């Protein structure tokens, strides 16, 4: 039905709108009559895109604005014509809200159900893009004919029932949707575990559905534009019904007004406001000349509105608060910002949340930035009355078994082992990877039937699998539903298949043979200690000797003499301290003795560590790897081995290894044989493989091999599924339950016997630990600190005045030194009370026959040449043993303090003859 809008009296401008709502003013009828005079009838409904395009073309040709409040198909665009304005929302505007709903409940597969028309197909590209952004996959599109029969709908429902996905998005006209829901309910597809979501094409017309349809839709979710509450909205139904009864007295009352009625009302107000804004429209129409009229085409008779350009500009800039919400046009298209999510419950529905571009899904409409308390949705009553959100995927009752591809590996193999059972005619599949997969299936929240299908290479004479990457590619093509085995998760495979979480540790390393290296080095005795530590100890010894010499050389003649003699004494003293505690009573200063004790403790610690390390180096067996990293293999031009069928070959090629230098092996025994031959005798210098395989190899051949080099990280072993498979999430969670529990321990013990770890003593690289500077620097710091304390104390005591005590100490020390040097216990030194130094000589000196003194013994006379008289010599012994006492007067304190060396000279001038008992006095 053609609908006009309020026009000023006398206006000749033409315009039309599309819809199905009766006029609200008498001015509408004038506009309709004007349109009829030009034989133009604008009827634009939600399914009439062809008519809409035709009408838009007329408006564009005649400069007549075309407004539609019911054409929602995305195929219609305001960009097609300047004179087309859509006052309804585009179907594509609701797509982000539907995608947010899918993402919120973490559904990974969604099936689209739409009618086969421009209206139905128009939204599909937008849904596909939005679901892809939400990490959801569309495995199937169910297309319902635009005029379907019940049988056609049942065929599609039966097909959907056999599929795994349980989430359906319905987009079609309300009358087809009503039939679909009733038939789906009869097919038991509106039950627990299913999810049905209807777009606003059904949600906007929900009030027109009958009770039977609504009863079959219990638990269905819907999306529709949100209409804010207002006083005008509350009074609109009554006013609408009253107006309708006035103009349609013989027809029954219509249903409650829906969103299209509200949009039509706002459209009329927008036109009226635009007419007021544009002012008088008196330019009228410009009719074509008679010579340009084509009698075969009535369209050539249409005139061109001279007021149209100004009027369309006024309409496009109109903005006001309408009964359906804020009326805003952007590029000739009404903009909607809020969508309501509702849940069908009972005879009506309940709002469970809202969606806005800024905040996503919220429990209520919010305008502030603080939406933390309202994120999400309110409680939903799902199909079947459950409050628990469905997982969105179930194994179909009538579905077939999962076809599980299993790689064929050389037997025996603890990871995947396949044997042909002649009795049953089937394959027996076992192994570490298989047992974990079966344990995972037991942890699944639902039963998943499956069967193993061995995959072999038809081009090989022996039954061995094709490459793992090729099997993954076949899974991506849906030839197999999954792949179970020791499949490594790597980036290039993940681009076309989905992996579960890994069930083993990850990484690629190399295994190399070990060579013996007995300790035959010429300088092996230097290796137990780090070179820098040798330097540190040498510095300590030299510094210790220098300090002792510096303090003692002026007071001890053992540290005197020529420069060469002093250096020898310093070196000897330090070396003596290195071997044992020096038995040296000649140190006079107690602080030096304290420092020497500290040094001896340091030497003792070094000696113990050095002895232990050197013993280990000289007696233990030395094993060293032949190569240490991949770069060394490449530079040497060595051959490298890998396990056939794995990705390691591509890995080696990506690290610049020449392809002809790569050799293929299948079993651990072949690994060992190739490593024993070596690179230049038909074998390899190293084998690269994944860590689980290397541990398996080392459990048998660890005595002469070692795992060395850096770990090249991979994703570990995982199970393979096609892209978008809903099984991936559930299987990954089940893997965590198995690997974090006790089942994984039992499975490992079953297949590896708890011997994956190599014997540490047999596989150890027996290189004794070297004593390093880092391990002993604390001891050095303590030693230096104690020396510093001793030095400070010595400095304080050095400047303390001790003149008289120093003289007596010097004399006593000289006496003790003299006795120690002579080594004769018969010579006794003491200091008398009269400050005389008394030397006592014990023995039986030989006497001449005549009893006279021996010739040649001269005694100086007293006072001769100013020389002091000789000291008194007394015989203190008996007739058989004589004790001769020699008294030497001590120098005065004031003189001795200045020159102790004179006292030393005076004492040294008194000597005893070897065994004669004669006392030689100074001449």
GROMACS .gro file of N, CA and C in nm, residues 404-409 413 415-416 432-434 437 455 465-473 475 482-494 496-508 643 645-648 689-690 692-693 714-721 735:
model
  204
  404UNK      N    1   3.979  -4.280   1.301
  404UNK     CA    2   4.104  -4.234   1.362
  404UNK      C    3   4.222  -4.288   1.280
  405UNK      N    4   4.298  -4.199   1.219
  405UNK     CA    5   4.417  -4.238   1.144
  405UNK      C    6   4.531  -4.266   1.240
  406UNK      N    7   4.600  -4.379   1.220
  406UNK     CA    8   4.712  -4.419   1.305
  406UNK      C    9   4.833  -4.447   1.215
  407UNK      N   10   4.946  -4.381   1.238
  407UNK     CA   11   5.065  -4.408   1.156
  407UNK      C   12   5.123  -4.546   1.185
  408UNK      N   13   5.172  -4.613   1.081
  408UNK     CA   14   5.234  -4.744   1.094
  408UNK      C   15   5.384  -4.724   1.109
  409UNK      N   16   5.440  -4.776   1.219
  409UNK     CA   17   5.583  -4.760   1.248
  409UNK      C   18   5.648  -4.897   1.257
  413UNK      N   19   5.758  -5.076   1.860
  413UNK     CA   20   5.768  -4.933   1.891
  413UNK      C   21   5.679  -4.905   2.010
  415UNK      N   22   5.560  -4.634   2.126
  415UNK     CA   23   5.465  -4.524   2.113
  415UNK      C   24   5.342  -4.567   2.034
  416UNK      N   25   5.362  -4.625   1.915
  416UNK     CA   26   5.252  -4.674   1.834
  416UNK      C   27   5.293  -4.809   1.778
  432UNK      N   28   5.212  -4.644   2.379
  432UNK     CA   29   5.203  -4.536   2.478
  432UNK      C   30   5.102  -4.429   2.434
  433UNK      N   31   5.112  -4.383   2.309
  433UNK     CA   32   5.020  -4.280   2.260
  433UNK      C   33   4.877  -4.332   2.254
  434UNK      N   34   4.860  -4.459   2.220
  434UNK     CA   35   4.726  -4.516   2.210
  434UNK      C   36   4.663  -4.530   2.348
  437UNK      N   37   4.543  -4.199   2.469
  437UNK     CA   38   4.421  -4.157   2.398
  437UNK      C   39   4.298  -4.230   2.453
  455UNK      N   40   4.745  -4.617   0.858
  455UNK     CA   41   4.776  -4.543   0.735
  455UNK      C   42   4.914  -4.584   0.689
  465UNK      N   43   5.429  -4.599   0.728
  465UNK     CA   44   5.337  -4.488   0.712
  465UNK      C   45   5.393  -4.382   0.618
  466UNK      N   46   5.303  -4.302   0.564
  466UNK     CA   47   5.346  -4.183   0.492
  466UNK      C   48   5.390  -4.080   0.595
  467UNK      N   49   5.436  -3.966   0.549
  467UNK     CA   50   5.483  -3.865   0.643
  467UNK      C   51   5.368  -3.817   0.731
  468UNK      N   52   5.404  -3.778   0.851
  468UNK     CA   53   5.303  -3.732   0.946
  468UNK      C   54   5.232  -3.607   0.895
  469UNK      N   55   5.306  -3.521   0.828
  469UNK     CA   56   5.245  -3.400   0.772
  469UNK      C   57   5.141  -3.434   0.667
  470UNK      N   58   5.166  -3.540   0.588
  470UNK     CA   59   5.069  -3.581   0.487
  470UNK      C   60   4.943  -3.635   0.552
  471UNK      N   61   4.958  -3.709   0.660
  471UNK     CA   62   4.839  -3.759   0.731
  471UNK      C   63   4.759  -3.642   0.787
  472UNK      N   64   4.828  -3.543   0.842
  472UNK     CA   65   4.759  -3.424   0.893
  472UNK      C   66   4.682  -3.355   0.781
  473UNK      N   67   4.743  -3.350   0.663
  473UNK     CA   68   4.675  -3.289   0.549
  473UNK      C   69   4.549  -3.367   0.512
  475UNK      N   70   4.367  -3.536   0.719
  475UNK     CA   71   4.268  -3.504   0.824
  475UNK      C   72   4.201  -3.371   0.793
  482UNK      N   73   4.028  -3.778   1.271
  482UNK     CA   74   4.131  -3.743   1.368
  482UNK      C   75   4.255  -3.827   1.339
  483UNK      N   76   4.366  -3.791   1.404
  483UNK     CA   77   4.490  -3.867   1.394
  483UNK      C   78   4.545  -3.886   1.535
  484UNK      N   79   4.573  -4.009   1.569
  484UNK     CA   80   4.625  -4.043   1.702
  484UNK      C   81   4.760  -4.110   1.684
  485UNK      N   82   4.858  -4.058   1.754
  485UNK     CA   83   4.993  -4.114   1.746
  485UNK      C   84   5.093  -4.017   1.808
  486UNK      N   85   5.218  -4.042   1.781
  486UNK     CA   86   5.325  -3.956   1.832
  486UNK      C   87   5.347  -3.840   1.735
  487UNK      N   88   5.248  -3.757   1.721
  487UNK     CA   89   5.250  -3.647   1.625
  487UNK      C   90   5.293  -3.519   1.696
  488UNK      N   91   5.395  -3.455   1.643
  488UNK     CA   92   5.449  -3.335   1.705
  488UNK      C   93   5.370  -3.212   1.663
  489UNK      N   94   5.343  -3.126   1.759
  489UNK     CA   95   5.272  -3.001   1.732
  489UNK      C   96   5.373  -2.899   1.682
  490UNK      N   97   5.362  -2.862   1.554
  490UNK     CA   98   5.451  -2.761   1.496
  490UNK      C   99   5.366  -2.659   1.422
  491UNK      N  100   5.426  -2.545   1.395
  491UNK     CA  101   5.351  -2.431   1.347
  491UNK      C  102   5.293  -2.453   1.208
  492UNK      N  103   5.367  -2.515   1.117
  492UNK     CA  104   5.314  -2.528   0.982
  492UNK      C  105   5.197  -2.626   0.975
  493UNK      N  106   5.195  -2.726   1.062
  493UNK     CA  107   5.081  -2.817   1.066
  493UNK      C  108   4.957  -2.750   1.127
  494UNK      N  109   4.979  -2.665   1.225
  494UNK     CA  110   4.866  -2.601   1.291
  494UNK      C  111   4.793  -2.503   1.202
  496UNK      N  112   4.660  -2.583   0.918
  496UNK     CA  113   4.549  -2.649   0.848
  496UNK      C  114   4.480  -2.757   0.932
  497UNK      N  115   4.527  -2.784   1.053
  497UNK     CA  116   4.457  -2.873   1.145
  497UNK      C  117   4.462  -2.813   1.284
  498UNK      N  118   4.380  -2.866   1.373
  498UNK     CA  119   4.380  -2.825   1.513
  498UNK      C  120   4.443  -2.935   1.597
  499UNK      N  121   4.526  -2.894   1.693
  499UNK     CA  122   4.591  -2.987   1.786
  499UNK      C  123   4.529  -2.974   1.924
  500UNK      N  124   4.528  -3.084   1.995
  500UNK     CA  125   4.493  -3.079   2.136
  500UNK      C  126   4.614  -3.031   2.215
  501UNK      N  127   4.596  -3.019   2.345
  501UNK     CA  128   4.710  -2.990   2.431
  501UNK      C  129   4.810  -3.106   2.425
  502UNK      N  130   4.939  -3.080   2.440
  502UNK     CA  131   5.037  -3.189   2.434
  502UNK      C  132   5.026  -3.282   2.554
  503UNK      N  133   5.057  -3.408   2.531
  503UNK     CA  134   5.058  -3.505   2.641
  503UNK      C  135   5.199  -3.552   2.674
  504UNK      N  136   5.301  -3.495   2.611
  504UNK     CA  137   5.441  -3.524   2.643
  504UNK      C  138   5.518  -3.394   2.648
  505UNK      N  139   5.640  -3.402   2.699
  505UNK     CA  140   5.726  -3.285   2.695
  505UNK      C  141   5.773  -3.259   2.553
  506UNK      N  142   5.817  -3.136   2.528
  506UNK     CA  143   5.847  -3.095   2.392
  506UNK      C  144   5.997  -3.070   2.376
  507UNK      N  145   6.040  -3.068   2.250
  507UNK     CA  146   6.178  -3.030   2.218
  507UNK      C  147   6.247  -3.131   2.129
  508UNK      N  148   6.344  -3.081   2.052
  508UNK     CA  149   6.429  -3.162   1.966
  508UNK      C  150   6.574  -3.140   2.009
  643UNK      N  151   6.463  -3.960   1.236
  643UNK     CA  152   6.363  -4.066   1.229
  643UNK      C  153   6.274  -4.046   1.108
  645UNK      N  154   5.980  -4.021   0.848
  645UNK     CA  155   5.840  -3.982   0.860
  645UNK      C  156   5.815  -3.864   0.950
  646UNK      N  157   5.917  -3.820   1.026
  646UNK     CA  158   5.897  -3.708   1.117
  646UNK      C  159   5.931  -3.577   1.047
  647UNK      N  160   5.903  -3.469   1.118
  647UNK     CA  161   5.929  -3.336   1.064
  647UNK      C  162   6.075  -3.294   1.081
  648UNK      N  163   6.157  -3.378   1.143
  648UNK     CA  164   6.294  -3.339   1.176
  648UNK      C  165   6.376  -3.312   1.049
  689UNK      N  166   6.636  -3.600   1.707
  689UNK     CA  167   6.503  -3.655   1.725
  689UNK      C  168   6.437  -3.582   1.842
  690UNK      N  169   6.312  -3.614   1.865
  690UNK     CA  170   6.240  -3.553   1.975
  690UNK      C  171   6.280  -3.617   2.107
  692UNK      N  172   6.129  -3.740   2.375
  692UNK     CA  173   6.079  -3.872   2.420
  692UNK      C  174   6.149  -3.988   2.351
  693UNK      N  175   6.179  -3.976   2.220
  693UNK     CA  176   6.250  -4.083   2.150
  693UNK      C  177   6.393  -4.094   2.199
  714UNK      N  178   5.958  -2.746   2.063
  714UNK     CA  179   5.841  -2.780   1.981
  714UNK      C  180   5.720  -2.786   2.073
  715UNK      N  181   5.606  -2.820   2.016
  715UNK     CA  182   5.484  -2.824   2.095
  715UNK      C  183   5.460  -2.954   2.168
  716UNK      N  184   5.548  -3.054   2.151
  716UNK     CA  185   5.523  -3.184   2.212
  716UNK      C  186   5.431  -3.268   2.126
  717UNK      N  187   5.393  -3.384   2.177
  717UNK     CA  188   5.301  -3.474   2.106
  717UNK      C  189   5.157  -3.434   2.137
  718UNK      N  190   5.075  -3.429   2.032
  718UNK     CA  191   4.933  -3.399   2.049
  718UNK      C  192   4.850  -3.479   1.951
  719UNK      N  193   4.720  -3.474   1.969
  719UNK     CA  194   4.628  -3.543   1.878
  719UNK      C  195   4.571  -3.441   1.779
  720UNK      N  196   4.545  -3.490   1.657
  720UNK     CA  197   4.509  -3.403   1.544
  720UNK      C  198   4.360  -3.415   1.513
  721UNK      N  199   4.296  -3.299   1.490
  721UNK     CA  200   4.157  -3.294   1.449
  721UNK      C  201   4.141  -3.190   1.339
  735UNK      N  202   4.284  -3.459   2.847
  735UNK     CA  203   4.429  -3.484   2.854
  735UNK      C  204   4.487  -3.430   2.984
   0.00000   0.00000   0.00000
